[in-house]
Each structure stands twice: as C-alpha cells, then as structure tokens.
Amino acid sequence: EESEVTEEVLVRDVLYACQGIDGKYVKFNSEIDGYAVVDYVKVPRGTRTMVRMLSELGWLFKKVKSFVSESMDRFPGEHVGTVGQAFCAALQDELSDYYKLLAVLEAQGMNPIPLVSESATSSCYLSLRRLSVWFAEPMVKMRLMAVLVDKCKVLRGGAMAGAIHLHAQHGDPLVHEFMMSLLRCVCSPLFEMVRSWVLEGELEDTFGEFFVVGQPVKVDLLWREGYKLHHGMLPSFISPSLAQRILRTGKSINFLRVCCDDHGWAGAASEAAAASGTTTRRGGLGYGETDALEHLVAEAAKRIDKHLLDVLYTRYKFKEHCLAIKRYLLLGQGDFVQYLMDIVGPKLSEPANNISSFELAGFLEAAIRASNAQYDDRDMLDRLKVKMMPHGSGDRGWDVFSLEYEARAPLDTVFTESVLSKYLRVFNFLWKLKRVEHALIGIWKTMKPNCITSNSFAKLQASVKLQLLSALRRCQVLWNEMNHFVTNFQYYIMFEVLEVSWCNFSKEMEAAKDLDDLLAAHEKYLNFIVGKSLLGEQSQTIRKSLFVLFELILRFRSHADRLYEGIYELQIRTKEPGRERNKTQESSSWINEGRKAITQRAGEFLQSMSQDMDSIAKEYTTSLDAFLSLLPLQQSVDLKFLFFRLDFTEFYSRLHSKGKES
Amino acid sequence: GDSKRFTSDTSSNSGVEQAIGCYDTPVQELIVIDDLLSALVGIEGRYISIKRFHGKEESVTFQVDPSMDLALQELAKRIFPLCECFLLIDQFVESSSQFKNGLVNHAFAAALRALLLDYRAMVAQLEHQFRLGRLSLQGLWFYCQPMMGSMRALAAVIQQASAKHFVGSGVLNLLQSQAKAMAGDNSVRSLLEKMTECASNAYLSILERWVYEGIIDDPYGEFFIAENRSLKKESLSQDSTAKYWSQRYSLKETIPGFLANIAATILTTGKYLNVMRECGHNVQVPISERSKLTIFGSNHHYLECIKAAHEFASKELVTLIMDKYDLIGRLRSIKHYLLLDQGDFLVHFMDISRDELNKKVHEISVEKLQSLLDLALRTTAAAADPRHEDLTCCVDRASLLTTLGMHKDPDSNSSIEDPVSITGLETFSLSYKVQWPLSIVISKKALSKYQLIFRFLFHCKHVERQLCGAWQIHQGIRSMNSNGTAIRRSSLLCRSMLKFISSLLHYLTFEVLEPNWHVMHDRLQSTKSVDEVIQHHDFFLDKCLRGCLLLLPDVLKKMEKLKSVCLQYAAATQWLISSSIDINSQSHSQKTMIRDATV
C-alpha cells in the first residue's frame, strides 16, 4: 500500500467520526462541512473519497444527537412538550441501536486487515469497503432522522406529529416501517390526550400540544366558546370531521359535568370504551390504528351525545320549555292571550310611566289562573315574567309591555341572551298584530247590526238618515277590508310561519344526534320565524308599511268608536223626548234646542265623521297598495303565497291595474 | 516489501501519481485490481478516473491511464460498463427516494437499494479475495459476470425512466414491458419481475383502499383514477347536463398494463363504494387474508379479488338503492303523475286549473297552480302516496316543438319562433324532487324526458276533454230533428275527431308506455349494478320518446296541427249549437204561431 496510514487506522478513525469524534487523521473540516482525511497525510484518491462518503454518517449523527441533547436539556419545557419528548425518546432508541452496531464494528476493526503477501489471519476484519456495506442501512435511517430533525426543530405537539406523518408517506418498505414505529412512539402522548378527552373530558395538556384548547368562560358560554379546535396542532392524519367529533364529545362531557350537574356520563363513557374494544386504561390506542380511533370516538360520541340529549330532554325538559315558549311568547295558547289582552289592554293605553310592573305581573298571574295555562307545569309558569322595556316620555303601555321567559342553566346554552332578544322581537310583533286583531274584534261588537240601531232611525229626517246609513256602510266596508287583511295575515303568521317551523323543528329535534345539531335546529327555527315574520334586516321597508297599516287600523278603531258613541247618543236623544222629557229637561243642551237642532247637530257630526272616514279609507287603500306591491319584491322571504291569499279574488290586482289605466 | 514500494511510489497525496507504466506488469495488475474494486462502487482510483459529460443526457465514462499495459487496459475496460451501471443506478436510488417522486419510485428505489447492497457485499468479498492474494484481473472479470447482465438491464430501464421522468404507473409499465422484452434471459427477466413486484406493492395498497373502501389515498397523484372535486352530487338533480356520474371519477391516461383490462371495473367498484359512503353507509368490502392484492404468484389472483370486490360493491349499492331508497316505488310514483296513470288526480286537477292554464304563459301564476296542484293531490287517491309532496309544477316558456328541438340539439338557440298565443296548457309540466342517491338514476336529464312525454300527453288529454265537451253538447240536442243541418255534419265530425284522439291516447298509453314500463320493471328486478339500472331506465325513456313520436318532428308537427284543428272545432261547436238552437226554436215558435193562427 502506498499510504502513510494503514487502512485499520483509517477504519478506526471513520468509526470515531461516525460518533461525532475527531480521530487522528479523520477530522471535521468546517470548510467542506464534513469529516475528511486531513490534508497532510498521503492517502490515495479513492480512499479519500471513500472516507468522505462513509463519514457522512457522522455528520448526520452529530445533527441528530445535538437535537436530542438540546431538547433533553430543556425538559420539561414549553418548547418541547410531551410529543417532542416522545420524539426524542424514539430517536434516542434508534441511536442506541446505532451505538450497538458501532460497538460490534469497533470490535471487528481490531482485527488486522490481511495484506496480499501475508497469509490470512482472520476473515473477520473491517476494510473501508466492508464498512460501506455495514453502513448502507444506518445511512438511510440516519438521513431520515436528520430530515425529520430539520423539519421538527420549530414544531411541537400535534403539528410535529403531523409533520412526521407527512414524511411517512413513503413507498420504501424500510422507510415506511421505520416511520411507523417512530410515529407510534411520537403519537402516543397525543392519543392518550384524545382518549382521556373523549372518555373523561379531561384536557391533559400541560404544554399546549393538543388540538383542543380550553379557555375559562362563564357557564352559559361553555358550549359555544369554552373549547375550540386549534388547527395548527391538528395532525393531518386526523381528519377535520373526526377532530370536530372529538372536540364535541369531550365538550359534551364537560357540559354534562359543569352545566347539567350530571354524573351518568361516566357509565356511558365506559360503555363506549367497552364497545369499541379498547379499555378505558391508558395506552390503548396508537398511530396507524385510525380505524380504532375513529371507532372509539364514534362510540363515545354516540353514547355521550345521546346521554346529553337524554338529560336535556328528560331532566331539563327541553322540549317542554320550547313548547312553553311557543305557547306564551309566540302566542300559541289562545285563551290565555285573549284573556291577557282583555285585562291588560285598558291599562296599557295609559302612559308608560304610570304603569307599575307589579301590577302587570298581577294581570299576568290572573290571566294564567283564568285560562288553561293554569294546568301547565308550575316550573314553566314561574319562568314567565312581565318585562317593561325602557321607555321615553311619550310612550304608552303598549310600547313597553312584553313577556319574557327565563332560561336557567343548562338551557341558557340554547336560550342565550341574543336568542331571547330575538324571541322578544317576535313577541312584540305578534303582540302588536294581536292587539290590532283584538281592536278590530272589539269594534265589531259595537258595529254589529242589530234591531236597536235599525229601529231607532225611523224618526230621523230622511237626509240625515241617508247620511247616517252611508256612514255606517262605509264603516262596515272598511272594517271588512281591514279584517280580511288582518285575518289573512294572522293566518299566514300562525299557520305558515309558526306551525310549519315548529313542525320542522320538532322533526329536527327528534333527529338531532348531538347538542350542535340541536342548537343548529333551534337557530334555524328561530331565524325562520324572524325572517318569515318580516323582522329580518332585508324586510325593513315592508315592515314599515305593515306598521303603517296597523296604525291606521287602530286609528280606525278609535274613530269608529267615536262614530258609534255619537250614534248611540243620538239614539238616546231621539228616544227620550217621548218618555223622559220632564226629568232631563235641563240636563242637555241638545234637548233644549229642540228636534231641529238635534237633526242639525247630527248632520254636522256625521259629515265630519264621514270626512274622517274618507281620509282613513284613502290612506288605508294607498298603504295597503304599497304593502301589496312590496310583497312580490321580497327576495329574502317567499311571500308569494301570502300575496296570493290576500288577493285571492284578484280584487286588488284588478284595482291596481285599473288605477294604472286611469 | 510491496507496501513499502507502494508508499515510496506515491509522489503526492493529491492523487497525482506517477504514470502506472513505470511499474512491472504484475504490480500494475495489483494496482489496477485495487482501482477497479473502487471503481465498481463508483469511486475514482489512482489510475482510473471518471469523466462526466453534461450533455442532453448526463453520462459517465471511466477512463484508464494510457500508460498502462495494453492487455491490462483491455481487461479493465471490459469491466467499466458494470461500474457505469452502478453509478447510474446509485444516482437513481438517491434521487428517486425523494418524497416528491411518488410511492412507486420509492419502492422501486428500495428494491434497487437492496440489490446494490448485495452488489457492495460482493465487492467486499472480492476485496477479501484480493487481500488474500487470490484475485487476478481475469478472476475479477469472471466474478463480475453474473451481475453484468442484470445491472445492464436495470440501467437501461432506469435511463428511460429518469429521462422521461416516469412516476407511478409509468414506471410499472416500463418495468413490465422490459421484463417481457427480456423474456429470453431468464435471470434478468425474473429480476425485473421481482422489481415490478416490489414497485407495485405500494401501488397496490392504493388500489386496495380504492377497491375495498372507495377512498383515494394517493398523496403523490400516481393512481390511475382521478377525482374531480369540482363536480358536486347536487348538480345531478339541478343541471340537465350534469356530468357527476360520468366524470366525478375518471381514468387517467397511464394505466398499469396488468390492470388495463380491468380498469373500468376498478373504477366502478370504488365509485359504488363511494356513493354508499356519501349516503352515510360506511360499507367496506370484507377483507380476508386471501384478498390481499399481489400481482405475481397464484395466477391472476388479484383479478379475481377485484372482481369479487366489484360484485360485492355493485350488489350492495343496488340493494341499497332498491330497498332503502325504494327506486321502483319512486319510478312508479313518477309514472303515476308524469305518465298520467293516476286518472282521478289528473281529471280533478284539469278541472280546477282550467282557467289558470288557459292564460298566456307569462301571465300564469305558478304559485296558484302549485296550490291547485296540492289541492288536487290531497283530495284524490294520490294522497295515499307518501311521495306526493315531492311533486311540483313548472311552466315552460317554449312550446313542445321548440323544446324538443333544443333537447335534440342543445347548441342551436331556439331557431323556431314560438307563436305568441301559446297558453299554459301547452307548456305546463310537472316536476319531481329527487334526492341523492336516486338522482344518479333519475337525473335532471331523465326527468326532462319524462316532462316532454307528460306535456304531450297532457295536451292530448286536454284536446280529448274539449272534444268530449263538444260531444256532450251534441248529445243534448239529439232529440231535435237535425236532418240536413250543419249539426248532423258536425256530429259526424265530432265523432271522427274523438275517434282519432282517443285512439292516439290509447296507443300512447297502452301500446307505448305500459309495455315498455313492464319491460323495464322486469329488467330492474334482476339488475346487478347501478350502471345497468341507469342503462335500463334510459333505454325505457328513449323508447317511450320514440314511441310517442316525439323524436319525429315532421309527424309531430302534423299532430299538433290536427290537435289545434280539433280545439278550434270544439270552440266553434259551442257557437254552432247555440245559434242553431236559436234558429230552431225560432222556426219552432213560428210554426206554433202559424198553427195558432190557423186554429
């Protein structure tokens, strides 16, 4: 051989270099960033290249080793976390295998390399070429580890596991095996977290590595905001939908524990674990068993969610509460509403600051007692309260009165403040509609044609009589028109909005598999009502024109009241002269002035009345026209059927087209 | 002694050596063997150097010091091709182990690496022999022989693969075709087959997931089935040109040769499984030990596995669609309404919607029709059908002829101008809400064919009803003496028109729709896959369309003409009869007056 150093020495040096140690001749050269034979020794070109190639392993080893020791130094720390720890442990395991190999090689390296001239001493020796055979497999693994170390330097927790998982997508069986065993170690803390979260609802995550994060919130926000998915920590081998299910399952447990004060979930959890085959103890899951994980999560989710819904439905009577809200806040209980309207009506006409809420609460109680509502569950009735909204100076009782329903934990997760305020808006709207209807019915009682009114006008002068009859007729026609509108509108609200949405909601409630479904169903229900009742953002203009119509109808009511009062007075006056002239001679001015004056007064009164009536009728027609013309323009809500009902005989569309033509 | 001399010969450590020619031939041989052992693992020796050409294709050649003994030179040069092959393969292994090159390349590289490890071990053994002094250059050449052929064949494959940047099935196809091309050389052939097997394992695991679970788990896009995620399943029931079923999953161009014949089966297998998963049924083909896919070994076992999986998947899906989603019931319900076999509902609907349907197309209120339709559905026997709520009505803008023209040739934009006076009776049709997965079979396109038939039948029915009305009027005045008047002629005309229209209707319903329906119904009972179901259904529809003359525009035009004449006649009858009654009664009263006068 022509080199200054023997191959044995070089082999030994290479073995040193492979452990990151500078040997006698093979040293780390920072210029080429690797180990090489020092320049001053004479070795053949081939040997030099060979050494350089073999000692690449040392360079890789140094990288991996330094990562491991750096991470180990920081244990236990925020930057490393349990996943990082597991990663280091797995790397350390690999490295000790590597050390074992080197030890064996070192022993072989002690044997002298036979030379051409000498006879063989031992066949068990190491040359550089033999070393290259030995190193083939460790080289692949070490390279892989170096790559992983590079990628994972800044990552932790689920993100780290995800990054390693991406590198496991390799077709080489050796690499695949290696990555699998590595990942099994790395992911074990994560799977442990999933297990304890899904089965016990515990966040065992000291270093913030789990893809579920919790934050302290008030009890009523626990479901919506208490726990979130941390997408950065979600490893890619767990699909988003699975992650969502995992999140929900643990959340359900926590919800049951904190909000519902329930302990039955533990039974459900152990049942789930038994059903899925893994026991509730630690270490039951591992990487690569995605099916098992999915199975476990599915079982746990199914049982826990079912348990949660059972608790909500049976113990906290969710359905009953929804129904109660529908009956009281959405005016489903007719007799109660009617009675309440009857007794509370007069009071509400007073200015708002004259009304005490205690008095109204008394009325409410009376209405409950007097109607079928009294047979309802006391717990629900207790939750029904009168609410006075803040009022300004000119407000009347009508403007500030409303009912509210108190939602207690855990139902406040469904009936949050914003949900209740939506209910309040719907209630106010329905109450207003009811009031208008009530007013129309009230006036009907006085307007009802009966023999008293028809008989008494016989004595009147023909012209006044004609005037009176025409005023009455006008009034009736207008009433009918208004009644048609209100009845149909109310029909629409009650049957096409409230009942339909309730029916859908009940169906969805039956089909709901978890609390999220239930929340979504309820939200849909409420939004449907709000949208269809024209309370949405987009239907502001049509709402305004609807309220104008309501105002007009109320005005009509007071007007008609006055008209009929006048008529009754007239009636009394015209009757009286016969029987009671003597007694009331001085009491009224009308009588004194005699019959003629009465007739004259009546004529004037009727004239002014019919003028007012004319103006109301005209205004009503224009605003109804405006309302009807707005109906087909609603894009957000489908109101074509309402339009179709209101205009069933095509009276309005004909009127409209006639108006256009003329 | 030798080693000492070697050391003294080395003039510098940088590899610039004395010319080899200054040694004796035996010494030269020793040096050359040592250099060759290096060269065999791709390392330059003292007198053997590597020259790289950076041309279009990177190529490598080994060169030997020219001062060497000529005989030795020749001997050494014989071994160089092996060294070149090694270098090439080694490079390929390095580069294709990178992640982006795909699973097949990874697996192939792994197999090559194992081979190279054997090769290196052989070189180490040769070195041992050399150190024992038992290796001559001639001996080296001899020992290299077995490796020579296989390394060369592999190098040739690799050269092609890397030149064309093959991935996935490209690599597999290349390996297989090479194996076939080398059929004469047994050892090379079996080596290449082994390589194919190793490389295809990764591919087959993708295939297994697809065939057994309906999932494409293909991180590097190597699989021969492509998924087009932009096609949504909802489009089936909305868009009449929806391509979901045919193009959601499609075959790519490069299919591995051993799967080429069965690729279509593989595609449908996974597709069926996927449909079931979309419906929320997580169906997996039951996997046993035997169903693990391997290409080699028991002859074409994998083909049987795939066929078994296909049978399982198609059977499951057909049972799902037939039993759970009740396809036949659905089709029957469509037949009730759209092919007019539910008489009471139709008559009632035609009665109540007459006024609305008589309006011009743009004046019709679809909402009103819908509520009338609901009314008709709820008050007739149709209410017993649980699916009657899926029925909606729609009013087209164009006449039947125009729609047919567009249907036949969707590109030509309504070349025929529609008469302005077209009424709802001609454009009204029913529509049916179909949910996934039934929309695979009853797609929007199929539904539009149903609608075409419905519109034609509906209008015929309308004409028949009008003529019946005319006939009734005639019956009312039968007692009157109408000899020689227009009434007699009109009565004859009425009968012949009625005969025509009821024969037509009889033909359409009893000779076209019913028999074809029964044929389809029978066929559907014994179908094995959804594709067959679709095929039978489409065949039924096409046959009906043809039978209903809807594909013959000339005949149809004549038919439309006839119908409009019938309608004109029916309208005119009213007038004719009432005026002739007037005349009659006048003459009658005249007669009585005369009689009175005579009395």
mmCIF file of N, CA, C and O in Angstrom, chain A residues 333-370:
data_model
loop_
_atom_site.group_PDB
_atom_site.id
_atom_site.type_symbol
_atom_site.label_atom_id
_atom_site.label_comp_id
_atom_site.label_asym_id
_atom_site.label_seq_id
_atom_site.Cartn_x
_atom_site.Cartn_y
_atom_site.Cartn_z
ATOM 1 N N GLN A 333 -101.069 29.842 22.931
ATOM 2 C CA GLN A 333 -102.169 29.490 23.840
ATOM 3 C C GLN A 333 -103.246 30.568 23.732
ATOM 4 O O GLN A 333 -103.180 31.601 24.391
ATOM 5 N N GLY A 334 -104.241 30.313 22.906
ATOM 6 C CA GLY A 334 -105.207 31.341 22.552
ATOM 7 C C GLY A 334 -105.977 31.932 23.710
ATOM 8 O O GLY A 334 -106.069 33.159 23.846
ATOM 9 N N ASP A 335 -106.530 31.069 24.567
ATOM 10 C CA ASP A 335 -107.377 31.603 25.644
ATOM 11 C C ASP A 335 -106.577 32.489 26.579
ATOM 12 O O ASP A 335 -107.044 33.534 27.027
ATOM 13 N N PHE A 336 -105.352 32.058 26.847
ATOM 14 C CA PHE A 336 -104.501 32.859 27.722
ATOM 15 C C PHE A 336 -104.240 34.241 27.127
ATOM 16 O O PHE A 336 -104.383 35.268 27.792
ATOM 17 N N VAL A 337 -103.913 34.232 25.849
ATOM 18 C CA VAL A 337 -103.595 35.502 25.190
ATOM 19 C C VAL A 337 -104.826 36.411 25.164
ATOM 20 O O VAL A 337 -104.738 37.612 25.450
ATOM 21 N N GLN A 338 -105.953 35.793 24.862
ATOM 22 C CA GLN A 338 -107.188 36.565 24.780
ATOM 23 C C GLN A 338 -107.486 37.231 26.130
ATOM 24 O O GLN A 338 -107.758 38.424 26.219
ATOM 25 N N TYR A 339 -107.374 36.429 27.160
ATOM 26 C CA TYR A 339 -107.700 36.948 28.484
ATOM 27 C C TYR A 339 -106.720 38.029 28.904
ATOM 28 O O TYR A 339 -107.098 39.068 29.430
ATOM 29 N N LEU A 340 -105.451 37.756 28.630
ATOM 30 C CA LEU A 340 -104.424 38.730 28.985
ATOM 31 C C LEU A 340 -104.683 40.044 28.266
ATOM 32 O O LEU A 340 -104.623 41.126 28.866
ATOM 33 N N MET A 341 -105.010 39.940 27.010
ATOM 34 C CA MET A 341 -105.271 41.130 26.217
ATOM 35 C C MET A 341 -106.468 41.884 26.785
ATOM 36 O O MET A 341 -106.467 43.113 26.882
ATOM 37 N N ASP A 342 -107.466 41.114 27.184
ATOM 38 C CA ASP A 342 -108.665 41.743 27.737
ATOM 39 C C ASP A 342 -108.359 42.543 28.993
ATOM 40 O O ASP A 342 -108.790 43.675 29.132
ATOM 41 N N ILE A 343 -107.602 41.917 29.908
ATOM 42 C CA ILE A 343 -107.447 42.618 31.180
ATOM 43 C C ILE A 343 -106.331 43.624 31.167
ATOM 44 O O ILE A 343 -106.343 44.602 31.897
ATOM 45 N N VAL A 344 -105.358 43.380 30.302
ATOM 46 C CA VAL A 344 -104.200 44.254 30.345
ATOM 47 C C VAL A 344 -104.389 45.438 29.400
ATOM 48 O O VAL A 344 -103.777 46.477 29.559
ATOM 49 N N GLY A 345 -105.281 45.264 28.446
ATOM 50 C CA GLY A 345 -105.485 46.269 27.419
ATOM 51 C C GLY A 345 -105.738 47.674 27.936
ATOM 52 O O GLY A 345 -105.003 48.601 27.580
ATOM 53 N N PRO A 346 -106.750 47.848 28.758
ATOM 54 C CA PRO A 346 -107.059 49.194 29.228
ATOM 55 C C PRO A 346 -105.887 49.843 29.934
ATOM 56 O O PRO A 346 -105.624 51.032 29.778
ATOM 57 N N LYS A 347 -105.171 49.019 30.712
ATOM 58 C CA LYS A 347 -104.049 49.556 31.488
ATOM 59 C C LYS A 347 -102.948 50.049 30.558
ATOM 60 O O LYS A 347 -102.292 51.060 30.808
ATOM 61 N N LEU A 348 -102.759 49.296 29.478
ATOM 62 C CA LEU A 348 -101.640 49.608 28.593
ATOM 63 C C LEU A 348 -101.880 50.884 27.788
ATOM 64 O O LEU A 348 -100.938 51.418 27.208
ATOM 65 N N SER A 349 -103.115 51.326 27.734
ATOM 66 C CA SER A 349 -103.360 52.559 26.991
ATOM 67 C C SER A 349 -102.865 53.786 27.756
ATOM 68 O O SER A 349 -102.739 54.862 27.189
ATOM 69 N N GLU A 350 -102.585 53.587 29.032
ATOM 70 C CA GLU A 350 -102.090 54.717 29.827
ATOM 71 C C GLU A 350 -100.629 54.984 29.484
ATOM 72 O O GLU A 350 -99.943 54.120 28.944
ATOM 73 N N PRO A 351 -100.139 56.176 29.841
ATOM 74 C CA PRO A 351 -98.723 56.470 29.614
ATOM 75 C C PRO A 351 -97.838 55.474 30.360
ATOM 76 O O PRO A 351 -98.200 54.994 31.436
ATOM 77 N N ALA A 352 -96.692 55.204 29.780
ATOM 78 C CA ALA A 352 -95.854 54.121 30.292
ATOM 79 C C ALA A 352 -95.407 54.358 31.719
ATOM 80 O O ALA A 352 -95.287 53.411 32.494
ATOM 81 N N ASN A 353 -95.160 55.614 32.076
ATOM 82 C CA ASN A 353 -94.619 55.806 33.407
ATOM 83 C C ASN A 353 -95.670 55.707 34.514
ATOM 84 O O ASN A 353 -95.361 55.756 35.686
ATOM 85 N N ASN A 354 -96.927 55.574 34.107
ATOM 86 C CA ASN A 354 -97.950 55.370 35.123
ATOM 87 C C ASN A 354 -98.136 53.904 35.491
ATOM 88 O O ASN A 354 -98.909 53.585 36.385
ATOM 89 N N ILE A 355 -97.474 53.045 34.740
ATOM 90 C CA ILE A 355 -97.756 51.618 34.905
ATOM 91 C C ILE A 355 -96.676 50.989 35.759
ATOM 92 O O ILE A 355 -95.484 51.193 35.514
ATOM 93 N N SER A 356 -97.081 50.219 36.709
ATOM 94 C CA SER A 356 -96.071 49.532 37.505
ATOM 95 C C SER A 356 -95.998 48.094 37.017
ATOM 96 O O SER A 356 -97.010 47.490 36.641
ATOM 97 N N SER A 357 -94.813 47.575 37.026
ATOM 98 C CA SER A 357 -94.673 46.221 36.501
ATOM 99 C C SER A 357 -95.274 45.204 37.462
ATOM 100 O O SER A 357 -95.638 44.104 37.054
ATOM 101 N N PHE A 358 -95.404 45.586 38.732
ATOM 102 C CA PHE A 358 -96.033 44.657 39.679
ATOM 103 C C PHE A 358 -97.488 44.430 39.325
ATOM 104 O O PHE A 358 -97.996 43.330 39.365
ATOM 105 N N GLU A 359 -98.098 45.526 38.963
ATOM 106 C CA GLU A 359 -99.500 45.433 38.586
ATOM 107 C C GLU A 359 -99.658 44.507 37.370
ATOM 108 O O GLU A 359 -100.519 43.624 37.357
ATOM 109 N N LEU A 360 -98.763 44.709 36.401
ATOM 110 C CA LEU A 360 -98.833 43.879 35.197
ATOM 111 C C LEU A 360 -98.574 42.421 35.532
ATOM 112 O O LEU A 360 -99.205 41.517 34.980
ATOM 113 N N ALA A 361 -97.619 42.203 36.461
ATOM 114 C CA ALA A 361 -97.344 40.829 36.868
ATOM 115 C C ALA A 361 -98.601 40.214 37.460
ATOM 116 O O ALA A 361 -98.896 39.032 37.241
ATOM 117 N N GLY A 362 -99.330 41.024 38.192
ATOM 118 C CA GLY A 362 -100.599 40.551 38.748
ATOM 119 C C GLY A 362 -101.573 40.167 37.656
ATOM 120 O O GLY A 362 -102.211 39.109 37.716
ATOM 121 N N PHE A 363 -101.650 41.013 36.628
ATOM 122 C CA PHE A 363 -102.524 40.705 35.498
ATOM 123 C C PHE A 363 -102.124 39.396 34.850
ATOM 124 O O PHE A 363 -102.969 38.573 34.498
ATOM 125 N N LEU A 364 -100.813 39.235 34.688
ATOM 126 C CA LEU A 364 -100.318 38.026 34.052
ATOM 127 C C LEU A 364 -100.752 36.803 34.855
ATOM 128 O O LEU A 364 -101.246 35.807 34.311
ATOM 129 N N GLU A 365 -100.575 36.902 36.171
ATOM 130 C CA GLU A 365 -100.949 35.797 37.050
ATOM 131 C C GLU A 365 -102.444 35.500 36.898
ATOM 132 O O GLU A 365 -102.859 34.345 36.785
ATOM 133 N N ALA A 366 -103.220 36.588 36.844
ATOM 134 C CA ALA A 366 -104.672 36.419 36.699
ATOM 135 C C ALA A 366 -104.998 35.724 35.387
ATOM 136 O O ALA A 366 -105.842 34.829 35.335
ATOM 137 N N ALA A 367 -104.300 36.138 34.339
ATOM 138 C CA ALA A 367 -104.554 35.528 33.033
ATOM 139 C C ALA A 367 -104.218 34.054 33.062
ATOM 140 O O ALA A 367 -104.909 33.223 32.478
ATOM 141 N N ILE A 368 -103.126 33.715 33.747
ATOM 142 C CA ILE A 368 -102.761 32.298 33.841
ATOM 143 C C ILE A 368 -103.835 31.532 34.588
ATOM 144 O O ILE A 368 -104.269 30.453 34.187
ATOM 145 N N ARG A 369 -104.281 32.108 35.703
ATOM 146 C CA ARG A 369 -105.286 31.417 36.524
ATOM 147 C C ARG A 369 -106.578 31.206 35.755
ATOM 148 O O ARG A 369 -107.259 30.198 35.925
ATOM 149 N N ALA A 370 -106.906 32.194 34.921
ATOM 150 C CA ALA A 370 -108.209 32.144 34.274
ATOM 151 C C ALA A 370 -108.219 31.277 33.023
ATOM 152 O O ALA A 370 -109.272 30.970 32.511
#
